[in-house]
Each structure stands twice: as structure tokens, then as C-alpha cells.
Amino acid sequence: MLKYIIAIPYTIAYKILPYEFNEQTIKYSLCDSIDHRIEDMVHDVLDDYNSLGFNNIILTNDTFYDVIPICNEYMSKDKYGYARFINKGYYVDRKIFISNYILDLEFNLWNVLYHEILHTVGLGHSDEEGLMKYVVTLNTNYDVIPDDKRIYPSTDDLEALEFLYDFIEDDIIYDDVISNHKDKLERTKKNKKIIKKLYKLCSSLG
């Protein structure tokens, strides 16, 4: 009897964090001491994320355990933002910190903030160019080189979000995202569905 081995030439660059969030609505709040430059940028980032058509992220004044605070603080010059995760057992406490050092650097602030928010919705770092591979660039004096543009979720970032939030079942939303991000979405729905099934299969076997 002949045996066939089917190899699917598909690689995944994105990483998923080892937590299960999957909320349809994720809530953020601003720390009392938040700088107004971050406050303004948060609204822009949330608007862009919500336009992608996955789950929904909102800003609230609530202080419940599931609300993710966004704060700014002084950090060492080798750190410009980070997302903190503390496993509390029945939930994961999440918090975002942004460095005061980049408050006057509009594009860096956008890119760092968006990167950290994507961490809190479940994305890890990626091996492909995009927000989840973004790093702040330094010169030889270890000063920040200002970014010259805002970075938006890449194809790889979008596929990670799709895997987490089952977004491709809604063809209308999918078409809207293709229209808005057609230069970032080059892989087909068929391949995405295949890889999602493989992930689920591997998870069940592991």
C-alpha cells in the first residue's frame, strides 16, 4: 500500500503569547499621571485597531481587574516601552508602560504604543517586518533616531490577529480590510484556514 506524505510549504513568522485572552472587547484606562501626548495617541491607535475588524478595544474610566492601564514613566535609555503580564490564576494582570524619553517623538511614540497594545491582545514578536518586529533605532551615541512614519499592522500581524479572533469568517469585514490594507494582505484565505486547522490539530496532539 502506498503512503503519501503531504508537505505544506507554509511558514509562520508570528508568535502568540502563552495566555488565553480572546476577549471580544478589551478595555484600557489611562493612569492618573498620563502625559497628554500619550493620551492623544491612544485614541488614534485604538481607532486604527478597531478599523481592522477583529475584536474591539475601548478606553474606559473603569478600574476593574480586566482593565489594562496605560502609563508613562522614566526608563533607562535602552527601554522605550513594555507590556507587563502577571498571572493571577483566574486572570492575567496586564499593564502598558511607555518611556518619557520618546514623548516628543511622534512616530516613535505611535509605533511603540501600538506594538505594546498588540502584545496585550495576545501577539508576541514576529520574524517578519512589521509592528511586532519593530525596534527603536539608535545612533552611535545611543540616542534615538526619530522614525519617519507610523507603522501599521503587517500581513503577518494581521494573520496572528486572525488566528486569535476568527476574523475571516466575516467576508464583508475581510473585504474591507483587504481594501484598507491590500498591500499588506498577500496570502489567501485558503492558506489561512489551512494553517489555523493545523494549529488546532497540533494543539490537540500536544
Tab-separated table of C-alpha atoms in Angstrom:
chain	number	residue	atom	x	y	z
A	1	MET	CA	0.000	0.000	0.000
A	2	LEU	CA	1.358	3.405	-0.978
A	3	LYS	CA	1.713	6.042	1.668
A	4	TYR	CA	1.677	9.695	0.812
A	5	ILE	CA	3.199	12.492	2.800
A	6	ILE	CA	1.809	15.898	2.019
A	7	ALA	CA	4.077	18.797	2.808
A	8	ILE	CA	2.555	22.224	3.009
A	9	PRO	CA	5.188	24.889	2.227
A	10	TYR	CA	3.892	27.424	4.707
A	11	THR	CA	5.900	29.163	7.362
A	12	ILE	CA	4.634	31.208	10.265
A	13	ALA	CA	6.573	34.184	11.493
A	14	TYR	CA	4.220	35.464	14.154
A	15	LYS	CA	4.222	34.300	17.748
A	16	ILE	CA	1.251	34.034	20.079
A	17	LEU	CA	1.716	34.804	23.773
A	18	PRO	CA	1.181	31.858	26.167
A	19	TYR	CA	-2.049	33.296	27.571
A	20	GLU	CA	-5.645	32.894	26.506
A	21	PHE	CA	-7.360	36.246	26.268
A	22	ASN	CA	-9.666	36.119	23.243
A	23	GLU	CA	-11.930	38.864	24.596
A	24	GLN	CA	-14.320	40.382	22.117
A	25	THR	CA	-13.890	43.675	23.957
A	26	ILE	CA	-10.620	44.657	25.630
A	27	LYS	CA	-10.663	47.667	27.952
A	28	TYR	CA	-7.862	50.146	28.593
A	29	SER	CA	-7.567	53.045	31.005
A	30	LEU	CA	-5.124	55.922	31.368
A	31	CYS	CA	-3.067	56.318	34.530
A	32	ASP	CA	-3.790	59.473	36.503
A	33	SER	CA	-0.372	60.894	35.664
A	34	ILE	CA	-0.549	60.077	31.942
A	35	ASP	CA	1.131	62.591	29.651
A	36	HIS	CA	-1.277	64.328	27.255
A	37	ARG	CA	0.832	63.294	24.242
A	38	ILE	CA	0.219	59.634	25.018
A	39	GLU	CA	-3.433	60.306	25.753
A	40	ASP	CA	-3.927	61.809	22.294
A	41	MET	CA	-2.029	58.965	20.633
A	42	VAL	CA	-4.016	56.254	22.429
A	43	HIS	CA	-7.229	57.416	20.752
A	44	ASP	CA	-5.595	57.223	17.311
A	45	VAL	CA	-4.168	53.741	17.912
A	46	LEU	CA	-7.462	52.390	19.224
A	47	ASP	CA	-9.312	53.824	16.221
A	48	ASP	CA	-6.898	52.182	13.791
A	49	TYR	CA	-7.018	48.826	15.553
A	50	ASN	CA	-10.813	48.811	15.627
A	51	SER	CA	-10.921	49.608	11.901
A	52	LEU	CA	-9.248	46.239	11.241
A	53	GLY	CA	-12.473	44.426	12.143
A	54	PHE	CA	-11.265	41.865	14.682
A	55	ASN	CA	-12.366	42.359	18.277
A	56	ASN	CA	-12.976	45.759	19.828
A	57	ILE	CA	-10.691	47.752	22.142
A	58	ILE	CA	-12.031	50.686	24.133
A	59	LEU	CA	-10.898	53.354	26.581
A	60	THR	CA	-12.707	53.441	29.904
A	61	ASN	CA	-12.533	55.039	33.331
A	62	ASP	CA	-13.276	51.703	34.993
A	63	THR	CA	-10.734	50.257	37.413
A	64	PHE	CA	-11.817	46.627	37.320
A	65	TYR	CA	-9.226	43.844	37.231
A	66	ASP	CA	-9.711	43.266	33.495
A	67	VAL	CA	-8.919	46.877	32.532
A	68	ILE	CA	-5.399	47.426	31.160
A	69	PRO	CA	-3.767	50.659	32.441
A	70	ILE	CA	-1.522	52.668	30.118
A	71	CYS	CA	1.150	54.684	31.956
A	72	ASN	CA	4.312	56.612	31.193
A	73	GLU	CA	7.436	56.664	33.315
A	74	TYR	CA	11.141	57.360	33.230
A	75	MET	CA	13.100	54.375	31.948
A	76	SER	CA	16.707	53.650	31.148
A	77	LYS	CA	17.772	54.688	27.646
A	78	ASP	CA	17.721	51.082	26.449
A	79	LYS	CA	13.998	50.690	27.138
A	80	TYR	CA	11.184	52.629	25.449
A	81	GLY	CA	8.054	50.721	26.328
A	82	TYR	CA	6.924	47.361	27.620
A	83	ALA	CA	3.840	45.349	28.458
A	84	ARG	CA	3.783	43.634	31.847
A	85	PHE	CA	1.944	40.367	32.404
A	86	ILE	CA	1.319	38.857	35.856
A	87	ASN	CA	-0.610	35.607	36.073
A	88	LYS	CA	-3.098	35.957	38.935
A	89	GLY	CA	-4.542	32.478	38.481
A	90	TYR	CA	-8.040	33.290	37.303
A	91	TYR	CA	-6.896	36.191	35.117
A	92	VAL	CA	-3.727	37.777	33.709
A	93	ASP	CA	-2.980	41.256	35.001
A	94	ARG	CA	-1.783	43.390	32.073
A	95	LYS	CA	-0.283	46.857	32.069
A	96	ILE	CA	1.463	49.050	29.468
A	97	PHE	CA	4.360	51.395	30.219
A	98	ILE	CA	5.747	53.975	27.783
A	99	SER	CA	9.066	55.780	28.245
A	100	ASN	CA	9.082	59.527	28.780
A	101	TYR	CA	12.131	59.610	26.545
A	102	ILE	CA	10.050	59.269	23.362
A	103	LEU	CA	7.135	61.560	24.235
A	104	ASP	CA	8.318	64.232	21.787
A	105	LEU	CA	8.991	61.716	19.004
A	106	GLU	CA	5.566	61.393	17.402
A	107	PHE	CA	6.227	58.426	15.119
A	108	ASN	CA	8.281	56.510	17.684
A	109	LEU	CA	5.539	57.061	20.246
A	110	TRP	CA	2.889	55.717	17.865
A	111	ASN	CA	4.976	52.680	16.913
A	112	VAL	CA	5.947	51.757	20.473
A	113	LEU	CA	2.414	52.263	21.813
A	114	TYR	CA	0.779	50.234	19.024
A	115	HIS	CA	3.386	47.479	19.473
A	116	GLU	CA	2.654	47.210	23.198
A	117	ILE	CA	-1.117	47.234	22.676
A	118	LEU	CA	-0.762	44.337	20.237
A	119	HIS	CA	1.130	42.475	22.960
A	120	THR	CA	-1.819	42.925	25.323
A	121	VAL	CA	-4.283	41.487	22.787
A	122	GLY	CA	-2.141	38.339	22.574
A	123	LEU	CA	0.619	38.844	19.993
A	124	GLY	CA	4.254	38.036	20.634
A	125	HIS	CA	7.164	39.167	18.495
A	126	SER	CA	7.406	38.286	14.825
A	127	ASP	CA	10.224	37.267	12.496
A	128	GLU	CA	8.728	39.362	9.673
A	129	GLU	CA	8.937	43.109	9.242
A	130	GLY	CA	6.040	44.923	10.864
A	131	LEU	CA	4.822	46.276	14.164
A	132	MET	CA	5.599	43.091	16.069
A	133	LYS	CA	9.208	43.150	14.883
A	134	TYR	CA	9.558	46.875	15.468
A	135	VAL	CA	12.508	48.137	17.481
A	136	VAL	CA	13.637	51.662	18.278
A	137	THR	CA	16.730	52.577	16.240
A	138	LEU	CA	19.707	54.213	17.962
A	139	ASN	CA	22.695	56.140	16.651
A	140	THR	CA	26.293	55.545	17.695
A	141	ASN	CA	25.752	57.702	20.788
A	142	TYR	CA	22.803	55.505	21.771
A	143	ASP	CA	20.328	58.306	21.149
A	144	VAL	CA	17.011	57.501	19.497
A	145	ILE	CA	16.855	58.079	15.760
A	146	PRO	CA	13.374	59.503	15.136
A	147	ASP	CA	11.153	57.301	12.988
A	148	ASP	CA	9.927	58.941	9.802
A	149	LYS	CA	6.496	57.308	9.631
A	150	ARG	CA	3.813	55.462	11.516
A	151	ILE	CA	3.955	51.683	11.191
A	152	TYR	CA	0.715	49.742	10.820
A	153	PRO	CA	-0.042	46.021	11.329
A	154	SER	CA	1.670	43.932	8.645
A	155	THR	CA	0.316	40.909	6.842
A	156	ASP	CA	1.923	38.730	9.478
A	157	ASP	CA	0.479	40.780	12.345
A	158	LEU	CA	-2.982	40.568	10.778
A	159	GLU	CA	-2.712	36.806	10.369
A	160	ALA	CA	-1.847	36.469	14.049
A	161	LEU	CA	-4.905	38.528	14.981
A	162	GLU	CA	-6.992	36.465	12.607
A	163	PHE	CA	-5.827	33.271	14.260
A	164	LEU	CA	-6.717	34.601	17.700
A	165	TYR	CA	-10.056	36.159	16.876
A	166	ASP	CA	-11.500	34.069	13.988
A	167	PHE	CA	-11.959	37.123	11.856
A	168	ILE	CA	-12.003	35.625	8.345
A	169	GLU	CA	-15.446	34.071	8.669
A	170	ASP	CA	-16.965	37.502	8.049
A	171	ASP	CA	-16.367	38.090	4.335
A	172	ILE	CA	-17.659	41.654	4.460
A	173	ILE	CA	-15.163	42.668	7.144
A	174	TYR	CA	-12.467	40.709	5.328
A	175	ASP	CA	-13.107	42.613	2.097
A	176	ASP	CA	-12.984	45.920	3.961
A	177	VAL	CA	-9.619	45.058	5.469
A	178	ILE	CA	-8.261	43.991	2.077
A	179	SER	CA	-9.386	47.339	0.695
A	180	ASN	CA	-7.674	49.255	3.509
A	181	HIS	CA	-4.570	47.072	3.746
A	182	LYS	CA	-4.308	45.435	0.322
A	183	ASP	CA	-0.554	45.963	0.205
A	184	LYS	CA	-0.231	44.013	3.475
A	185	LEU	CA	-2.519	41.069	2.754
A	186	GLU	CA	-0.970	38.885	0.060
A	187	ARG	CA	-1.791	35.412	1.324
A	188	THR	CA	-5.074	33.748	0.516
A	189	LYS	CA	-7.970	32.871	2.790
A	190	LYS	CA	-7.468	29.239	1.846
A	191	ASN	CA	-3.922	29.125	3.212
A	192	LYS	CA	-5.009	30.922	6.360
A	193	LYS	CA	-7.755	28.401	7.020
A	194	ILE	CA	-5.318	25.534	6.456
A	195	ILE	CA	-2.812	26.907	8.930
A	196	LYS	CA	-5.497	27.555	11.530
A	197	LYS	CA	-6.608	23.933	11.253
A	198	LEU	CA	-3.004	22.755	11.582
A	199	TYR	CA	-2.564	24.885	14.710
A	200	LYS	CA	-5.663	23.421	16.272
A	201	LEU	CA	-4.589	19.902	15.345
A	202	CYS	CA	-1.116	20.394	16.818
A	203	SER	CA	-2.624	21.858	19.974
A	204	SER	CA	-4.869	18.837	20.425
A	205	LEU	CA	-1.962	16.449	19.888
A	206	GLY	CA	0.350	18.339	22.260
